PDB file of C-alpha atoms in Angstrom:
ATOM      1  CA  UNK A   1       0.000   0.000   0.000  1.00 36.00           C
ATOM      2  CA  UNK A   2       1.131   3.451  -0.201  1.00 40.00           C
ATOM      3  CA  UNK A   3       0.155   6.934  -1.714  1.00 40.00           C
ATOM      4  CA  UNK A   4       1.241  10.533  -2.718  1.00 38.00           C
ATOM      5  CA  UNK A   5       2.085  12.808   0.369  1.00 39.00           C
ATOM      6  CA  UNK A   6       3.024  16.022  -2.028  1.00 40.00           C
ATOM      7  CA  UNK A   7       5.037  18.754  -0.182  1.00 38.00           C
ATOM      8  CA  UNK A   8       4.574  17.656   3.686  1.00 38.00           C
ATOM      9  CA  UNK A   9       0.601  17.647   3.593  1.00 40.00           C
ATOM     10  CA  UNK A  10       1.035  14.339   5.718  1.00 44.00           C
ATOM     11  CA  UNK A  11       0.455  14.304   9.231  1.00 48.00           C
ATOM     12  CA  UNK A  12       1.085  11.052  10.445  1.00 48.00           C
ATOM     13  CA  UNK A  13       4.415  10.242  12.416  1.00 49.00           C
ATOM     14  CA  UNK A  14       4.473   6.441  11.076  1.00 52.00           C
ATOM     15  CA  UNK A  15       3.608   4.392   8.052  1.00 56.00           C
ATOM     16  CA  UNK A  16       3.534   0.455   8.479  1.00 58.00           C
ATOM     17  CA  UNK A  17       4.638  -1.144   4.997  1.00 64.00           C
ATOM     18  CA  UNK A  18       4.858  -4.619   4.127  1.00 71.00           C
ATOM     19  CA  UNK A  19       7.668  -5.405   1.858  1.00 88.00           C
ATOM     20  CA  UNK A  20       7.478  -2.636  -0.254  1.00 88.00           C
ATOM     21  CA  UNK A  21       7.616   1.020  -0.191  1.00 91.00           C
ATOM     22  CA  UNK A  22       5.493   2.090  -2.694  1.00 90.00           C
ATOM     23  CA  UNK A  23       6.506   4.832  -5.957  1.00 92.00           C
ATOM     24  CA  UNK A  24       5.678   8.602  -4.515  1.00 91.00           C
ATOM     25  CA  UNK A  25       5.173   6.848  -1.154  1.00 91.00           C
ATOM     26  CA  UNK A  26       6.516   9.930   1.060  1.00 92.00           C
ATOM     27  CA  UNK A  27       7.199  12.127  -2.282  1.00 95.00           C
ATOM     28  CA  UNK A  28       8.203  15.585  -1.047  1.00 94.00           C
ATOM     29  CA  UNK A  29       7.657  14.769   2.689  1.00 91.00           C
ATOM     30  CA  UNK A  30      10.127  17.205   3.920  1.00 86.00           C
ATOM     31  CA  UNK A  31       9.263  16.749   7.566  1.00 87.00           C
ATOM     32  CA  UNK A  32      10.516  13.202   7.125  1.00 87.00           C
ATOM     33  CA  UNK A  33      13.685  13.108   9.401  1.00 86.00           C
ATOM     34  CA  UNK A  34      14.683   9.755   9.735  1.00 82.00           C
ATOM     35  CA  UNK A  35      13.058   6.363   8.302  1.00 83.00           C
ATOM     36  CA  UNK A  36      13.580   3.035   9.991  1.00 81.00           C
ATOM     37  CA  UNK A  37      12.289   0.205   7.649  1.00 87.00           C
ATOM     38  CA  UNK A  38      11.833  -3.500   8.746  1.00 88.00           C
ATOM     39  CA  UNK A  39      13.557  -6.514   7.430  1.00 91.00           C
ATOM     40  CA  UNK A  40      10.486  -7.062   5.881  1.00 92.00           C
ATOM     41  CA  UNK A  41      11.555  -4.562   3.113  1.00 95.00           C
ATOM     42  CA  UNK A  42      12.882  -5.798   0.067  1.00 96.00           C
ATOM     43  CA  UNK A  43      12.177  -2.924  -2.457  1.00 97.00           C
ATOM     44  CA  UNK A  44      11.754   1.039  -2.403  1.00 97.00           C
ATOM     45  CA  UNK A  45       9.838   2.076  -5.246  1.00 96.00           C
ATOM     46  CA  UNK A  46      10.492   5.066  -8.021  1.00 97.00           C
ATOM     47  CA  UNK A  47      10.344   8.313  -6.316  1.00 98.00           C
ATOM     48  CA  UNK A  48       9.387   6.978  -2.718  1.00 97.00           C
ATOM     49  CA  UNK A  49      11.728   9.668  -0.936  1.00 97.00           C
ATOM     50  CA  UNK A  50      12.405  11.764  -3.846  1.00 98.00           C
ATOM     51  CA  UNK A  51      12.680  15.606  -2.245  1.00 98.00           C
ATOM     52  CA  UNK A  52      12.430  14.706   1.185  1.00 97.00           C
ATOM     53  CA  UNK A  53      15.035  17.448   2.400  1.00 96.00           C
ATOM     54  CA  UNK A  54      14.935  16.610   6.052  1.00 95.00           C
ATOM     55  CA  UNK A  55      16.497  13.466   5.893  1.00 94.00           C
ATOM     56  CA  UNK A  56      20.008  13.524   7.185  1.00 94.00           C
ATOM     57  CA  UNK A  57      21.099   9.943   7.085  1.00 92.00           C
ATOM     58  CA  UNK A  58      19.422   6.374   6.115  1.00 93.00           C
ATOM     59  CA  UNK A  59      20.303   2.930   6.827  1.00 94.00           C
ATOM     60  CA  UNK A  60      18.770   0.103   4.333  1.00 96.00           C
ATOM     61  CA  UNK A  61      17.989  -3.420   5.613  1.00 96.00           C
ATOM     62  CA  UNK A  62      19.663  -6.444   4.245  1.00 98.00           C
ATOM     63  CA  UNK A  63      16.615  -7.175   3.017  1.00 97.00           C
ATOM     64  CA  UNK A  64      16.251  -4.423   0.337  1.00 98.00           C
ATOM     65  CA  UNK A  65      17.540  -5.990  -3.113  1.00 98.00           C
ATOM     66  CA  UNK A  66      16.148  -3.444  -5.039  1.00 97.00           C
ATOM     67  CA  UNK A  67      16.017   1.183  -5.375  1.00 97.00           C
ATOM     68  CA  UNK A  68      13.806   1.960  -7.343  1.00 96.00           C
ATOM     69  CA  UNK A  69      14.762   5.609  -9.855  1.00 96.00           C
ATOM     70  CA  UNK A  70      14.864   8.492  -8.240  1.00 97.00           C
ATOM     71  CA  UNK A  71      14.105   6.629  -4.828  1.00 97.00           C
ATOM     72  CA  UNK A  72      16.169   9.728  -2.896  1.00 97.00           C
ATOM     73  CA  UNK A  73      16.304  12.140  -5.556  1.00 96.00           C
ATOM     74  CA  UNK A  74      16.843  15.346  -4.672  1.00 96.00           C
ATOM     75  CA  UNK A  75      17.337  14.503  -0.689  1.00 97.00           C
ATOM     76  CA  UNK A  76      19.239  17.257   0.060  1.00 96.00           C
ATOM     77  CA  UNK A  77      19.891  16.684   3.836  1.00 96.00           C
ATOM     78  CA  UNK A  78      21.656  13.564   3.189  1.00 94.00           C
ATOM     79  CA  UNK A  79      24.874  12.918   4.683  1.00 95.00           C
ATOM     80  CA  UNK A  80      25.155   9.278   4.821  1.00 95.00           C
ATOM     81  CA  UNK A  81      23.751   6.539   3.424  1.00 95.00           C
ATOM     82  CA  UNK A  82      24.186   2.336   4.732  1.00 96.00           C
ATOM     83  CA  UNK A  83      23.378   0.260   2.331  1.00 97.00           C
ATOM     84  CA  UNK A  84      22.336  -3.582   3.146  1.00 98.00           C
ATOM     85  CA  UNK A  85      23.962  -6.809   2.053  1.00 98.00           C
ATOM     86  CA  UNK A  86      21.228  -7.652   0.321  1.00 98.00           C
ATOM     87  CA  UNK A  87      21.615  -5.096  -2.359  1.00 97.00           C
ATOM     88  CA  UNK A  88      21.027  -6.203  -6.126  1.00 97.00           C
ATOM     89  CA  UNK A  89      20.261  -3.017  -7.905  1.00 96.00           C
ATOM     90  CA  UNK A  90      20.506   0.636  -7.878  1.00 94.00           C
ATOM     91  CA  UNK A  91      17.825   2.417 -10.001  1.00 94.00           C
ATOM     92  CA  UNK A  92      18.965   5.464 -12.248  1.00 92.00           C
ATOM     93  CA  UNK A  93      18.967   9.061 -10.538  1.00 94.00           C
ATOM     94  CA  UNK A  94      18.107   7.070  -6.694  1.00 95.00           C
ATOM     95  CA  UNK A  95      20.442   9.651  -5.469  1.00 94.00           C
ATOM     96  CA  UNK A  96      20.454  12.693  -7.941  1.00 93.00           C
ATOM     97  CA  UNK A  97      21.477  15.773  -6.330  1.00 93.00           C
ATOM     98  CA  UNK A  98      21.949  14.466  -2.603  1.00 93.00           C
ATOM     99  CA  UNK A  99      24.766  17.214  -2.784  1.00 92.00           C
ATOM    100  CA  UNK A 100      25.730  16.823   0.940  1.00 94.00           C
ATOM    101  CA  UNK A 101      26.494  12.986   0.880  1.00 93.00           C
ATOM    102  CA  UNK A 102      30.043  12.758   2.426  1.00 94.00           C
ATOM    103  CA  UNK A 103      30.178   9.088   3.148  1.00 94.00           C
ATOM    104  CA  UNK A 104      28.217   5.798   1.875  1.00 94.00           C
ATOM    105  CA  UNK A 105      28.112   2.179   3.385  1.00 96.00           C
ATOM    106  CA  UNK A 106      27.447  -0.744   1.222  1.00 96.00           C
ATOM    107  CA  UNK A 107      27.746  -3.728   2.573  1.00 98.00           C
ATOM    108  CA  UNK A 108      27.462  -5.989  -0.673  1.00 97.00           C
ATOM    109  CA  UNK A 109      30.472  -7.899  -1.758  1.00 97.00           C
ATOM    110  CA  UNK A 110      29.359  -8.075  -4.994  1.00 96.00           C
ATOM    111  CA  UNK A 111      28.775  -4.392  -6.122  1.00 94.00           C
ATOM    112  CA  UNK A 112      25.152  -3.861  -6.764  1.00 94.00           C
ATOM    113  CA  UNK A 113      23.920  -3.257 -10.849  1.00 91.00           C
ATOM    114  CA  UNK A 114      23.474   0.264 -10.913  1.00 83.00           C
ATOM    115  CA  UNK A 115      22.763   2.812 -13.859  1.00 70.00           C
ATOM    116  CA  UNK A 116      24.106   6.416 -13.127  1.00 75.00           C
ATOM    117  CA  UNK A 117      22.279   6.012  -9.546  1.00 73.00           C
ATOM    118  CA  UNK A 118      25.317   7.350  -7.370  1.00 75.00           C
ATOM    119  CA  UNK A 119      25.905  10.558  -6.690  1.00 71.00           C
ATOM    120  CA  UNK A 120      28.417  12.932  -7.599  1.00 66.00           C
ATOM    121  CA  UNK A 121      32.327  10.923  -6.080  1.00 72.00           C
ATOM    122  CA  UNK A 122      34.695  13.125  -5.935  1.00 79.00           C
ATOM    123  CA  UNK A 123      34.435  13.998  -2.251  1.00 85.00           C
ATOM    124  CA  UNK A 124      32.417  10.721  -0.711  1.00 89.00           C
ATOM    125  CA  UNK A 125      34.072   8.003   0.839  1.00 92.00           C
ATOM    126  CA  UNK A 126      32.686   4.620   0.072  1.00 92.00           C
ATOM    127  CA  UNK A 127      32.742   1.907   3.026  1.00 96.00           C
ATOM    128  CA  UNK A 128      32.570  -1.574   1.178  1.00 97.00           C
ATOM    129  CA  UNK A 129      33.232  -5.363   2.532  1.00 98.00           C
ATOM    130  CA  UNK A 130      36.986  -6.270   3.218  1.00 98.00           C
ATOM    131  CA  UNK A 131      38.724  -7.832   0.049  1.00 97.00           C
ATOM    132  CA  UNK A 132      36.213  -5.765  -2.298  1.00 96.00           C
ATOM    133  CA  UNK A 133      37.843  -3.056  -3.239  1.00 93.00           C
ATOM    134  CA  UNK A 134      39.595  -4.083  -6.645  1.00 92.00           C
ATOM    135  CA  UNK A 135      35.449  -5.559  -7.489  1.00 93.00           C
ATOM    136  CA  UNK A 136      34.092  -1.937  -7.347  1.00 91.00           C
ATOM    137  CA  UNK A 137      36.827  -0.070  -8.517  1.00 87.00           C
ATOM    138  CA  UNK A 138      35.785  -2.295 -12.165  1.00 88.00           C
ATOM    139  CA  UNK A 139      32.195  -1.547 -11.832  1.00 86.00           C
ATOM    140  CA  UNK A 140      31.164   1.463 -13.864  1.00 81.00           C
ATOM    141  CA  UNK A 141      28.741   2.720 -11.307  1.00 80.00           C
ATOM    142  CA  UNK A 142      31.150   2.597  -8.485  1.00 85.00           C
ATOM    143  CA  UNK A 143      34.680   3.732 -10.119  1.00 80.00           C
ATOM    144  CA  UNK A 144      35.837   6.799  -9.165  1.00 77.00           C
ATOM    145  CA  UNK A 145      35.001   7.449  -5.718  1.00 82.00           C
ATOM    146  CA  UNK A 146      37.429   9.877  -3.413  1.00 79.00           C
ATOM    147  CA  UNK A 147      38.363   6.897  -1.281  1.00 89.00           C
ATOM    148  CA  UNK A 148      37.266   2.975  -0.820  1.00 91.00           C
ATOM    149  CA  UNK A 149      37.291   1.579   3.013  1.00 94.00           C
ATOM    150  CA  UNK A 150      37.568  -1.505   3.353  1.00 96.00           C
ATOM    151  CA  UNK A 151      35.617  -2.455   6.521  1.00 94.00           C
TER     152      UNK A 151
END
């Protein structure tokens, strides 16, 4: 289940999802300041946090596989990001001008399929799986970042 909350008109301070988080779900919900999800999650749909500038930092079960495009477009609070194991794909523009991201955990050893969904690497340290590295330094979507830690 899910719906369009355009530009913060929602007034509830939880939302109980199944296992996915619906397209537009919290859509320009800038009062959104954190999101929890359950391990039942195992996909966030197109533009289910797209503009939701109050978000500072998010941390993705190992259940999610999949992020839908545009998932966190345009999150401009965003700091940090953790990633799940679980990880399979990355849709296109899931983090499009989250500006502010300095640091991003994934912890995938296989680096997930991803089509121009990252965010701008020149100053964002990735945090991947120990003995990664040289796997998603290869991967088109994650080459190029300021620095890979190994953790």
């Amino acid at each position: 289940g899910g719906g369009y909350f355009p530009y913060g008109s929602w007034g509830e301070s939880e939302r109980t999802v199944a296992n996915t988080i619906s397209a537009d779900m919290f859509r320009y919900y800038d009062e959104l300041h954190t999101i929890i999800l359950p391990n039942s999650v195992i996909s966030i749909g197109q533009s289910a946090f797209e503009g939701c500038t109050g978000l500072t930092s998010i941390t993705l079960p190992n259940s999610v596989t999949t992020i839908g495009y545009r998932a966190f477009r345009s999150c401009t609070g965003l700091t940090s990001i953790s990633i799940g194991s679980g990880i399979k794909e990355i849709g296109g523009s899931a983090f499009e001008n989250c500006n502010n991201i300095k640091e991003i955990h994934i912890r995938a050893v296989t680096p997930p399929y991803g089509s121009g969904g990252m965010p701008y690497k020149s100053t964002i340290k990735l945090y991947i799986p120990k003995g990664s590295k040289e796997a998603y330094e290869k991967v088109w979507d994650w080459e190029g970042f300021y620095q890979y830690i190994e953790e």
